[in-house]
Coordinates of C-alpha atoms and ligand atoms in Angstrom, one line a residue:
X1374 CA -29.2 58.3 59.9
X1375 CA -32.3 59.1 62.4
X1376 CA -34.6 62.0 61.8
X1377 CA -34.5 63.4 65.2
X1378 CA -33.8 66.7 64.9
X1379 CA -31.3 66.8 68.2
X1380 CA -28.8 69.5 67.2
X1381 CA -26.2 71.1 68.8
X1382 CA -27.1 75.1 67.6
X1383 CA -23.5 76.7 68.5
X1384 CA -22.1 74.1 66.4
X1385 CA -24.2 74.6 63.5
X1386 CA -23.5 78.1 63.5
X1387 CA -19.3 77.4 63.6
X1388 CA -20.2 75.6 59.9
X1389 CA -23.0 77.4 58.5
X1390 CA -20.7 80.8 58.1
X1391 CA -18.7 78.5 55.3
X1392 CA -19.7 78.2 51.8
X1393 CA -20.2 75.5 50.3
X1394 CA -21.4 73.6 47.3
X1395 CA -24.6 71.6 46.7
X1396 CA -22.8 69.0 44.8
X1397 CA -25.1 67.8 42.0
X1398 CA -22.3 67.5 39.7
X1399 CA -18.9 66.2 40.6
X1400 CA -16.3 67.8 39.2
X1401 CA -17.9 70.7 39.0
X1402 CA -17.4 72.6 35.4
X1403 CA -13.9 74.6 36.3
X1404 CA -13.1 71.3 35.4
X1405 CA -13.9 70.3 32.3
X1406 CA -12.1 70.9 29.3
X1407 CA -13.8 74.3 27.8
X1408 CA -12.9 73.8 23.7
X1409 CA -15.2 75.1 21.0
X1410 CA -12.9 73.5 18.6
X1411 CA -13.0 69.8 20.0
X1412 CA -16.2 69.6 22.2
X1413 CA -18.2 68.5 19.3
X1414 CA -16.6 65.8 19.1
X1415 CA -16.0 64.8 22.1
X1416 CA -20.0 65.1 22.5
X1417 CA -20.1 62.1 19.7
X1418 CA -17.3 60.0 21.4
X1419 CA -19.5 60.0 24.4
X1420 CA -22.7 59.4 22.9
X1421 CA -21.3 57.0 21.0
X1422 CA -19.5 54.9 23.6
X1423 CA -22.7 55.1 25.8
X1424 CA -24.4 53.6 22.5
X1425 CA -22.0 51.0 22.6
X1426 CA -22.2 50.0 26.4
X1427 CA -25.7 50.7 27.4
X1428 CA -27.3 47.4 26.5
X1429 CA -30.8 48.9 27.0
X1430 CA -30.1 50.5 30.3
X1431 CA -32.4 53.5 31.0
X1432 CA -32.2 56.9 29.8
X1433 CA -33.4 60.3 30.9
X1434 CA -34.3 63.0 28.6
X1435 CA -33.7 66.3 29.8
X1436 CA -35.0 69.6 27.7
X1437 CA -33.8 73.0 28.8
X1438 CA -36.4 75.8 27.3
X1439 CA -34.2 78.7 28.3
X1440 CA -36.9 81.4 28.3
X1441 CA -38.5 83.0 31.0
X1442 CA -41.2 86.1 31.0
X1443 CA -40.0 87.5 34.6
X1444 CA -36.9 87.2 36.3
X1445 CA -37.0 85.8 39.9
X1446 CA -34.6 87.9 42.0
X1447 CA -33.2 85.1 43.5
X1448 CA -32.6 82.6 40.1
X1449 CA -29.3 80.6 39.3
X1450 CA -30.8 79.1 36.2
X1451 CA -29.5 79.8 33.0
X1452 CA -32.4 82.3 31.9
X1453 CA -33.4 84.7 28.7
X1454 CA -36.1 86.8 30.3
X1455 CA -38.5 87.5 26.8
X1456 CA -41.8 87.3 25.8
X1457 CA -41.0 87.3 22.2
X1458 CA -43.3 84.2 21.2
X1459 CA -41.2 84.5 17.3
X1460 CA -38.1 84.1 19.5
X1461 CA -39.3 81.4 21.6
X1462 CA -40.4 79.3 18.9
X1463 CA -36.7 80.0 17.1
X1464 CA -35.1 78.4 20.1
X1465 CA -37.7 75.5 20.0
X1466 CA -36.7 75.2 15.9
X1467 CA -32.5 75.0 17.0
X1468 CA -34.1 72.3 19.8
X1469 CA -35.3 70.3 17.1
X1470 CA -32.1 70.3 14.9
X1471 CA -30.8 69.0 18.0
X1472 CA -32.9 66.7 18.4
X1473 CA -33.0 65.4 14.9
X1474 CA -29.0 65.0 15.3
X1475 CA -29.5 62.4 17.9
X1476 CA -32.9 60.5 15.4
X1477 CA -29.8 60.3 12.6
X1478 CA -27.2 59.0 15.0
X1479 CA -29.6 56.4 16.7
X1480 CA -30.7 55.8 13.1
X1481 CA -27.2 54.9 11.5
X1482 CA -25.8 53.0 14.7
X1483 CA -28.9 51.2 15.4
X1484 CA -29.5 51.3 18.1
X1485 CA -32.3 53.1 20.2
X1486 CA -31.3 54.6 23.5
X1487 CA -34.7 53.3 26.5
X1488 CA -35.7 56.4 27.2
X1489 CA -37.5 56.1 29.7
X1490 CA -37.9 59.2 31.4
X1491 CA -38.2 62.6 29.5
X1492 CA -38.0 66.2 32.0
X1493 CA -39.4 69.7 30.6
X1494 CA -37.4 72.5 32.6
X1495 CA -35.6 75.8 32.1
X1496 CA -36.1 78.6 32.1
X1497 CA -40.2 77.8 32.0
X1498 CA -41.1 75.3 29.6
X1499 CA -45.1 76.5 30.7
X1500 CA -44.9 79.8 29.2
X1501 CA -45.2 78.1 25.8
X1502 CA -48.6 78.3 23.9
X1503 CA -50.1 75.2 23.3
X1504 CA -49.4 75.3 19.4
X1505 CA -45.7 75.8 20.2
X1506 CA -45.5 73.2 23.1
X1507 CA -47.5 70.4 20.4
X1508 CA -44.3 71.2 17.8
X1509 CA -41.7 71.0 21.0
X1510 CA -43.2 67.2 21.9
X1511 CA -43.4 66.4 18.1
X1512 CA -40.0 66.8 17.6
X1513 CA -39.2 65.1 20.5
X1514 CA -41.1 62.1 19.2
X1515 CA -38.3 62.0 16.8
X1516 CA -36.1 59.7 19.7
X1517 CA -38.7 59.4 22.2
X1518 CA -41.5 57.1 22.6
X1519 CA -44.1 58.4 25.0
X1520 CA -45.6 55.2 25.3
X1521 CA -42.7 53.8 26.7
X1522 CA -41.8 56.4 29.9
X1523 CA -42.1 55.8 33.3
X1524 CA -42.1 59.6 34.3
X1525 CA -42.8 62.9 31.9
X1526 CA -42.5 66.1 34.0
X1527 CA -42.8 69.6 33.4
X1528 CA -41.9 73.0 35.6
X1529 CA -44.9 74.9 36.0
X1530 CA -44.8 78.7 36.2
X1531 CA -48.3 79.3 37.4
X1532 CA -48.2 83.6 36.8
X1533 CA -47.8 83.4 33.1
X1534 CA -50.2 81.9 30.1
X1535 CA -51.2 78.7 32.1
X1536 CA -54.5 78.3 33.3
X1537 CA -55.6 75.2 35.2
X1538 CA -57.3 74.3 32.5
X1539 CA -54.3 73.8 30.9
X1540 CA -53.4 70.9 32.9
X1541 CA -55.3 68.4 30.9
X1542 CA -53.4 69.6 27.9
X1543 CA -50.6 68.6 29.7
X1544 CA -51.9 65.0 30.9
X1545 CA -53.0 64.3 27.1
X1546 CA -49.3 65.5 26.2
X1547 CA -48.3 62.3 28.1
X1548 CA -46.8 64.4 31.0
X1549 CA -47.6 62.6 34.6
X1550 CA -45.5 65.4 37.0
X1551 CA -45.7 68.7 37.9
X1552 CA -43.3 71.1 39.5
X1553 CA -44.2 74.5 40.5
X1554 CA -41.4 76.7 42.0
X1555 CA -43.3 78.1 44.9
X1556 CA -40.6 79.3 46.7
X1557 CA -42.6 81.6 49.9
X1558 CA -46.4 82.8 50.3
X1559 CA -45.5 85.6 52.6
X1560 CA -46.5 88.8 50.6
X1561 CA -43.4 91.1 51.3
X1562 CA -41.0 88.2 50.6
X1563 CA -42.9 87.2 47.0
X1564 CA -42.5 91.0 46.2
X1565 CA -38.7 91.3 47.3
X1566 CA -37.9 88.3 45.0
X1567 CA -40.0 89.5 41.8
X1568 CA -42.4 86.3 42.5
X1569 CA -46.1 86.8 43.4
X1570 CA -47.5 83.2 43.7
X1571 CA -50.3 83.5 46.2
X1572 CA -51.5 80.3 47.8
X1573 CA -55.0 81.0 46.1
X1574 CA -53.1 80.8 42.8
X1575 CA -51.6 77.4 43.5
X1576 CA -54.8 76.2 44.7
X1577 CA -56.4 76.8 41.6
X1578 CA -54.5 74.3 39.9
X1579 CA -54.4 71.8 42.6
X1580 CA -58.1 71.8 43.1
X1581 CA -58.1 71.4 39.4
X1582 CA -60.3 68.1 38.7
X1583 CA -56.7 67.5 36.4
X1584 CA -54.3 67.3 39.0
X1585 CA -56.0 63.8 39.8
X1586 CA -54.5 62.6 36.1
X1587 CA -51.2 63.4 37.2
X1588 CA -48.7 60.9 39.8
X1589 CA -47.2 63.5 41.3
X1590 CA -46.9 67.5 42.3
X1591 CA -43.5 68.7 43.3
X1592 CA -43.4 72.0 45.2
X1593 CA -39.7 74.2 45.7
X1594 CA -39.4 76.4 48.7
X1595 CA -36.3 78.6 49.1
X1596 CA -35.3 80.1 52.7
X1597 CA -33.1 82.6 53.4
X1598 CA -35.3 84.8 50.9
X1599 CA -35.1 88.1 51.6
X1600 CA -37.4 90.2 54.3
X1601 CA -38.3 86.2 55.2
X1602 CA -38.8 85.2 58.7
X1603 CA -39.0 82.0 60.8
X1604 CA -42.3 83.0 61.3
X1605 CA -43.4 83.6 57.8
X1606 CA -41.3 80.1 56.4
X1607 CA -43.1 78.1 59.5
X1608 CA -46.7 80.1 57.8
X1609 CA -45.5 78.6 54.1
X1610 CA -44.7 75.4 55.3
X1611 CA -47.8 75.0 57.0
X1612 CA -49.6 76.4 54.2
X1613 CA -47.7 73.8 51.6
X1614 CA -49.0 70.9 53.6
X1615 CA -52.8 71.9 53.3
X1616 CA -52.4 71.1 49.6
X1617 CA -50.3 67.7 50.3
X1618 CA -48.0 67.5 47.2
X1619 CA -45.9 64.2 46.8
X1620 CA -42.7 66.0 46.6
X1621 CA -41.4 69.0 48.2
X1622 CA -37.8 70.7 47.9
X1623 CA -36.5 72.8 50.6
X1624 CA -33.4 74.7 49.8
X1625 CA -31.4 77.2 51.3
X1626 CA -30.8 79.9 48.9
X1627 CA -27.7 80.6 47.4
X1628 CA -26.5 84.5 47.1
X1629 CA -24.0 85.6 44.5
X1630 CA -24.8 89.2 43.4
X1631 CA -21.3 88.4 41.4
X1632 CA -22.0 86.2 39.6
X1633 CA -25.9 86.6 39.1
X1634 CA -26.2 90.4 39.2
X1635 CA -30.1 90.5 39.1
X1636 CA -29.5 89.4 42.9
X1637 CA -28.2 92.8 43.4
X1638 CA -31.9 93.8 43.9
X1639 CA -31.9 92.9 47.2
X1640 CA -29.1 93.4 49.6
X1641 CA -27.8 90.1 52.4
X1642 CA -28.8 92.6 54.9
X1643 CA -32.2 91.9 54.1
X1644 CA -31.6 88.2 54.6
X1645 CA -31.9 86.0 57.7
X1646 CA -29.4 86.0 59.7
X1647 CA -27.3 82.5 60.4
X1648 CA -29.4 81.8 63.5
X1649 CA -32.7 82.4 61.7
X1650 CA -31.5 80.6 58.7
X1651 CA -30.7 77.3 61.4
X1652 CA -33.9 77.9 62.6
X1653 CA -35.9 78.1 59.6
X1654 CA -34.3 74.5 58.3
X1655 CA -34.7 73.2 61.8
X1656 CA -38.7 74.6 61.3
X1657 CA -39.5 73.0 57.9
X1658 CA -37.7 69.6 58.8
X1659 CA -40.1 68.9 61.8
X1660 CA -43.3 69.9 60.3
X1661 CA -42.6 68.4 57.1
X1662 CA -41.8 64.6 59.4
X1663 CA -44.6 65.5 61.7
X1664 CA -47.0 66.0 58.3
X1665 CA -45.9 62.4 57.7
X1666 CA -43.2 63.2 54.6
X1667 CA -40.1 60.7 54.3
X1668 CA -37.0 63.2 54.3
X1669 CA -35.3 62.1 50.8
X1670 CA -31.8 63.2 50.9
X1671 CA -31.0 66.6 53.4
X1672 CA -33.2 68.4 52.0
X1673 CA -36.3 66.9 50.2
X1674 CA -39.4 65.5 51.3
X1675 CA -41.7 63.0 50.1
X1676 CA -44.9 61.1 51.2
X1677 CA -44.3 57.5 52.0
X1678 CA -46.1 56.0 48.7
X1679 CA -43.9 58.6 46.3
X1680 CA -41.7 56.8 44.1
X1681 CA -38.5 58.7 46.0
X1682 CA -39.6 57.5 49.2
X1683 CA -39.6 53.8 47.5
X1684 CA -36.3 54.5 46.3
X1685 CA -34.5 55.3 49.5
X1686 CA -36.2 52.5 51.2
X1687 CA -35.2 50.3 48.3
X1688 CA -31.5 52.1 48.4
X1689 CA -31.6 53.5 44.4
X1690 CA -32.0 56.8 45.2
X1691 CA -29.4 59.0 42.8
X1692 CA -27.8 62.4 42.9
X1693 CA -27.6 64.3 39.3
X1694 CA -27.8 68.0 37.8
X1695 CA -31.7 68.2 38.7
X1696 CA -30.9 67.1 42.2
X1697 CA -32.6 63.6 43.2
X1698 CA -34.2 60.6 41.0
X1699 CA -35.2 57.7 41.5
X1700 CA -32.2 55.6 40.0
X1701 CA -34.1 54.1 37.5
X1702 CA -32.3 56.9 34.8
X1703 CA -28.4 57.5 35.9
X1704 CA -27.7 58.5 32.2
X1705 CA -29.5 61.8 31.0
X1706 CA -28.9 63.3 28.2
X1707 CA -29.3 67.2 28.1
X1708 CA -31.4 69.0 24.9
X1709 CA -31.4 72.7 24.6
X1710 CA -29.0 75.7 25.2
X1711 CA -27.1 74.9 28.6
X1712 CA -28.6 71.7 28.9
X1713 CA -26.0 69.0 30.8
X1714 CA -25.5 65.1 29.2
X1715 CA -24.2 62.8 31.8
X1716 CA -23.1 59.7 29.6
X1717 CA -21.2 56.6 31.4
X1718 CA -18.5 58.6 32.9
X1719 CA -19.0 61.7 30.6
X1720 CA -20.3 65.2 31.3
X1721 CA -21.1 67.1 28.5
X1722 CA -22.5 70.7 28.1
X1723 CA -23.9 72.9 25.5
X1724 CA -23.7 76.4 24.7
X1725 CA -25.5 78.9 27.2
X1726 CA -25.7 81.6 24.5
X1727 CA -28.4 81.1 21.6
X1728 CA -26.0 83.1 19.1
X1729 CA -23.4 79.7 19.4
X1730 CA -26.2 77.4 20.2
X1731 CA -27.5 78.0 16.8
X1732 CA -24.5 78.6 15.0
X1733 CA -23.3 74.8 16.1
X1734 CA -26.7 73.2 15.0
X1735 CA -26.6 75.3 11.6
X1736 CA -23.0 73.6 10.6
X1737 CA -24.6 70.1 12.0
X1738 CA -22.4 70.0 14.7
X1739 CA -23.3 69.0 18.2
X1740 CA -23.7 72.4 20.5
X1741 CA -21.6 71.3 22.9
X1742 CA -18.7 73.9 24.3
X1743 CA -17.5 71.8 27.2
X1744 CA -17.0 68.4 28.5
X1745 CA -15.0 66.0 30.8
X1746 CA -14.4 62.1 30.6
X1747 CA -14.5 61.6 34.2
X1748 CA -11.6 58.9 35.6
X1749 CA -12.3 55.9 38.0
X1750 CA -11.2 58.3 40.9
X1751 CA -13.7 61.0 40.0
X1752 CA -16.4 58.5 39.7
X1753 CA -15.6 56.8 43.2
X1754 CA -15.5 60.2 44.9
X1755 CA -18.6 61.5 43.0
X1756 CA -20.5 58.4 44.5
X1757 CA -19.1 59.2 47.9
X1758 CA -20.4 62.7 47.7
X1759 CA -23.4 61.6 46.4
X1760 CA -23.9 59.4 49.0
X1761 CA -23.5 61.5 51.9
X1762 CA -26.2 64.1 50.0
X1763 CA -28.7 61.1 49.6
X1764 CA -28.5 59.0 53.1
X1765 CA -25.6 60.5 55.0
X1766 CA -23.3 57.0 55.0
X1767 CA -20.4 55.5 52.7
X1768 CA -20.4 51.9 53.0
X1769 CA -17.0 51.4 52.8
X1770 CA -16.9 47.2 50.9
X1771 CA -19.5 48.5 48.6
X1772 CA -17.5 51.4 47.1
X1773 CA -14.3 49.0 47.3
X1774 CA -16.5 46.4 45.3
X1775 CA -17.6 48.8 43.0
X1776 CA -15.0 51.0 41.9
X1777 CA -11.9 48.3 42.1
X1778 CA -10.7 50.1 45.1
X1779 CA -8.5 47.1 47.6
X1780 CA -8.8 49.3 50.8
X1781 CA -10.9 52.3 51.2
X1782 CA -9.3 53.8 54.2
X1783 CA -5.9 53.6 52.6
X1784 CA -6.8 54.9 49.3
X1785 CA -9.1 57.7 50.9
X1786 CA -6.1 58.4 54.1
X1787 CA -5.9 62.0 53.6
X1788 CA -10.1 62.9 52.8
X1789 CA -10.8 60.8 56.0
X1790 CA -8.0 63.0 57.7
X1791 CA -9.7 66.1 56.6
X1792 CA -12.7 64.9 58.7
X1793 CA -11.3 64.7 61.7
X1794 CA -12.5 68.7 62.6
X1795 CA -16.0 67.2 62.3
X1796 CA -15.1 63.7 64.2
X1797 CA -14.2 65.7 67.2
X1798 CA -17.0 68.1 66.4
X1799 CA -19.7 64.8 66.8
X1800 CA -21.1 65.9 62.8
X1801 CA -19.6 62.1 61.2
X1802 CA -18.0 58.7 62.8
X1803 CA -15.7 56.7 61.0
X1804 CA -16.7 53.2 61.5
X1805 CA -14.8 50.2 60.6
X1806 CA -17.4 49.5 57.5
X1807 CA -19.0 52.8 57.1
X1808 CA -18.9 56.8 57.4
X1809 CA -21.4 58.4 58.3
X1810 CA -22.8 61.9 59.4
X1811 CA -24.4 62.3 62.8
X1812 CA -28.1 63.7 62.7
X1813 CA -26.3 67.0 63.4
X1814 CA -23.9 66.3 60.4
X1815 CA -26.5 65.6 58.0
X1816 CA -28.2 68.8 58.4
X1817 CA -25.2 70.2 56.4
X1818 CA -23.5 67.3 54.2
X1819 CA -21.4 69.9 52.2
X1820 CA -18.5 70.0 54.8
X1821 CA -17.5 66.2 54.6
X1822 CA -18.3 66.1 51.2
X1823 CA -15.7 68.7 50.5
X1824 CA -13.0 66.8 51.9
X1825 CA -13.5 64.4 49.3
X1826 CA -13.5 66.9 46.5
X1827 CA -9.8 66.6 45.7
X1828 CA -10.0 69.6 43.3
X1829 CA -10.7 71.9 46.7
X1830 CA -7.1 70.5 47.7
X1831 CA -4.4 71.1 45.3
X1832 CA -5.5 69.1 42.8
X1833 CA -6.8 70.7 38.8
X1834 CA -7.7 74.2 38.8
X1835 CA -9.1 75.7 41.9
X1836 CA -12.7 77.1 41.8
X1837 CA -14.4 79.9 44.0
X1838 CA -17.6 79.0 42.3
X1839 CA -19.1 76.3 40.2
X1840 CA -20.0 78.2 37.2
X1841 CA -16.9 80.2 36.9
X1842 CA -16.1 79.5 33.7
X1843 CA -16.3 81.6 30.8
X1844 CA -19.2 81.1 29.0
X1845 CA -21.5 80.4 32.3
X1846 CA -20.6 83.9 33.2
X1847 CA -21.3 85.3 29.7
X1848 CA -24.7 83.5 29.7
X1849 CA -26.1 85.9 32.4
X1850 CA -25.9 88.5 29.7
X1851 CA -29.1 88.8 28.7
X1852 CA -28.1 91.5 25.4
X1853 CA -25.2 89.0 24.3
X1854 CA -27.6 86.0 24.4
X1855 CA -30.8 88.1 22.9
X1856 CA -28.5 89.6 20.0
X1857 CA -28.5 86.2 18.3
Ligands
SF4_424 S1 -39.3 81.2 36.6 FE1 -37.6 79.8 37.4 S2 -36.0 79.8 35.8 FE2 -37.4 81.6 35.4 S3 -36.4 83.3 36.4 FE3 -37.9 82.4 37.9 S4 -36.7 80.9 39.1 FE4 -35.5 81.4 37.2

């Protein structure tokens, strides 16, 4: 894959009009087995089997706070909007049952997971006073050892009870990453989407004297915002790069007033069109290169001494629920309401509503409502997808090698059939030891990566979206979850 940016616009246009999925799970959740009478213990059967097989590989901690004090027109995250600091610190006490779940289990097997790698997101983990937030990393001292991780993050909302100054709280918390979901600094657009996050806000932390103690500041940018223009992204863009963070996520934004009604507040009218939207991506790409950023996947950015642009050079980079990593953690395992465990070739996932969440932890039961023990086949195509997301090739021997497969073009015959539209199209090539997607084909990776998704072609039950499954739609309502 080059980064030239030498694209055929009329043909971008013919793909961009389908939907498609981001693909930072494979299967996706219409998938898994949804049982509140055996996901418990299915949850312990893969925790305990990844006990059994790690041998001290690497583990990721992620903690889903699920509370927010605004809601962001244009949000997929599983959200409570409340500024009820009793209920807040509730959630944080059902987090720590949780949590001490796992200390017993490590404790009676033995054996202590290497965490090495422990994520605070949501929802907005910042909104938490600092009393609250020193109770939320005790508990989590419980399994983790701070001294031992190679990355602590935290997402940043920079409107609500965070002052710069509370970025050295942070560093002496033991976090070394911040993420602050920017999303536009055109006026009319922050308004539309319910998030005002002026530049002079940002720059208050990042001229912070703090921001020195930490290894790395992640900025996310939406397009496709509503009332946004090519103009006005190009203005953000340029704007971002003044305050040079390490990483920077640049998404296209994903509108489904049906399943997320709060995006009924603006209407796709109001959105750019398919030619702007082409344009806007096309935009951010060559500023972000010509600013000096490594492009990490299709559609992040980092600068050359990051630890992502290290990892594609060094060919680890990994695909998982929070996008990209490094590779240093494949296994994560998910705290809090909603939160997602990926264990060896299991995918686990708790309750989205507190009511159950708490209910689970109450009768010592793992939270978990869903899960899936993924077979050899779903793990060789979820590396396939994952590798066209992350460098835009398959190498053909290695996924052969890896997943006990004797001849990749006769085991994947149909997928690489349902290519051809793109082979004659000049988006991928099929090669005699690789796939790959043209420059123009890496600009939207979705399209070849669903002809590997076998569940998009007669096989399991067929999905119109990802998190069409009972509960996820449930979780977006906010009196069912607040009731609790
Ligand atoms: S702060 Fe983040 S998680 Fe909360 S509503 Fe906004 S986008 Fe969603």
């Amino acid at each position: 894959m080059a980064d030239s940016q030498s694209v055929d616009f009329e043909l971008l246009k013919k793909y961009a009009v389908r939907r498609g999925s981001w693909y930072t799970l494979y299967p996706y959740q219409a998938q898994w087995h949804e049982e509140p009478d055996t996901a418990p213990a299915n949850a312990e059967a893969a925790i305990d089997e990844y006990l059994d097989t790690a041998n001290g590989s690497p583990l990721a901690v992620y903690t889903h706070f699920p509370f927010c004090e605004r809601q962001c027109f244009f949000c997929q995250c599983a959200t409570v909007i409340s500024r009820d600091k009793a209920m807040h610190r509730r959630v944080l006490e059902d987090m720590r049952r949780e949590i001490e779940w796992y200390a017993d289990k490590f404790a009676k097997t033995g054996i202590q997971p290497n965490i090495r790698e422990l994520h605070f997101g949501g929802g907005s983990p910042s909104i938490l006073n600092e009393s609250d937030f020193e109770y939320f990393v005790e508990s989590l001292k419980l399994v983790v050892d701070f001294d031992k991780l190679d990355e602590c993050s935290i997402e940043i909302d920079p409107r609500f009870n965070v002052a710069p100054d509370k970025l050295d709280f942070y560093a002496d918390m033991g976090i070394d990453r911040i993420s602050f979901g920017v999303q536009d600094f055109d006026e009319k657009v922050m308004r539309a989407i319910n998030r005002v996050n002026p530049p002079e806000m940002i720059a208050g932390f990042l001229d912070h004297p703090a921001r020195k103690r930490f290894q790395s500041v992640n900025f996310d940018i939406l397009y496709r915002l509503p009332f946004q223009t090519v103009d006005g992204h190009r203005e953000t863009i340029e704007r971002l790069i003044e305050f040079k963070p390490e990483r920077v996520n640049i998404c296209q934004l994903g509108h489904r007033p049906d399943v997320f009604p709060h995006q009924r507040a603006y209407r796709s009218e109001d959105m750019a069109s398919i030619e702007e939207t082409i344009e806007m991506k096309e935009v951010s790409t060559a500023l972000m290169v010509e600013a000096g950023y490594e492009r990490i996947g299709f559609d992040h950015f980092a600068l050359p001494e990051d630890s992502f642009s290290k990892a594609k050079a060094a060919g680890t980079l990994h695909r998982n629920a929070m996008g990209y990593s490094t590779g240093n953690c494949i296994d994560i395992l998910g705290i809090g309401p909603s939160a997602i465990s990926t264990l060896g070739n299991w995918y686990v996932q708790n309750y989205y509503m507190l009511p159950q969440y708490r209910d689970m932890l109450a009768e010592q039961d793992l939270p978990a409502i869903r899960y899936l023990r993924c077979t050899n086949d779903d793990m060789t195509r979820r590396q396939i997808i994952y590798d066209f997301f992350m460098y835009g090739s398959i190498d053909k021997r290695q996924i052969e090698s890896r997943f006990g497969i004797s001849d990749f073009d006769q085991y994947f015959a149909a997928d690489i059939g349902r290519l051809s539209e793109l082979f004659e199209d000049g988006l991928a090539e099929d090669l005699p030891d690789v796939l790959r997607l043209t420059d123009s084909g890496f600009i939207n990776p979705r399209h070849a990566s669903e002809a590997f998704d076998t569940f998009l072609h007669g096989k399991g039950v067929p999905y119109a979206h990802s998190r069409e499954v009972g509960d996820g739609r449930k979780s977006f309502d906010r009196k069912t979850q607040i009731a609790g």
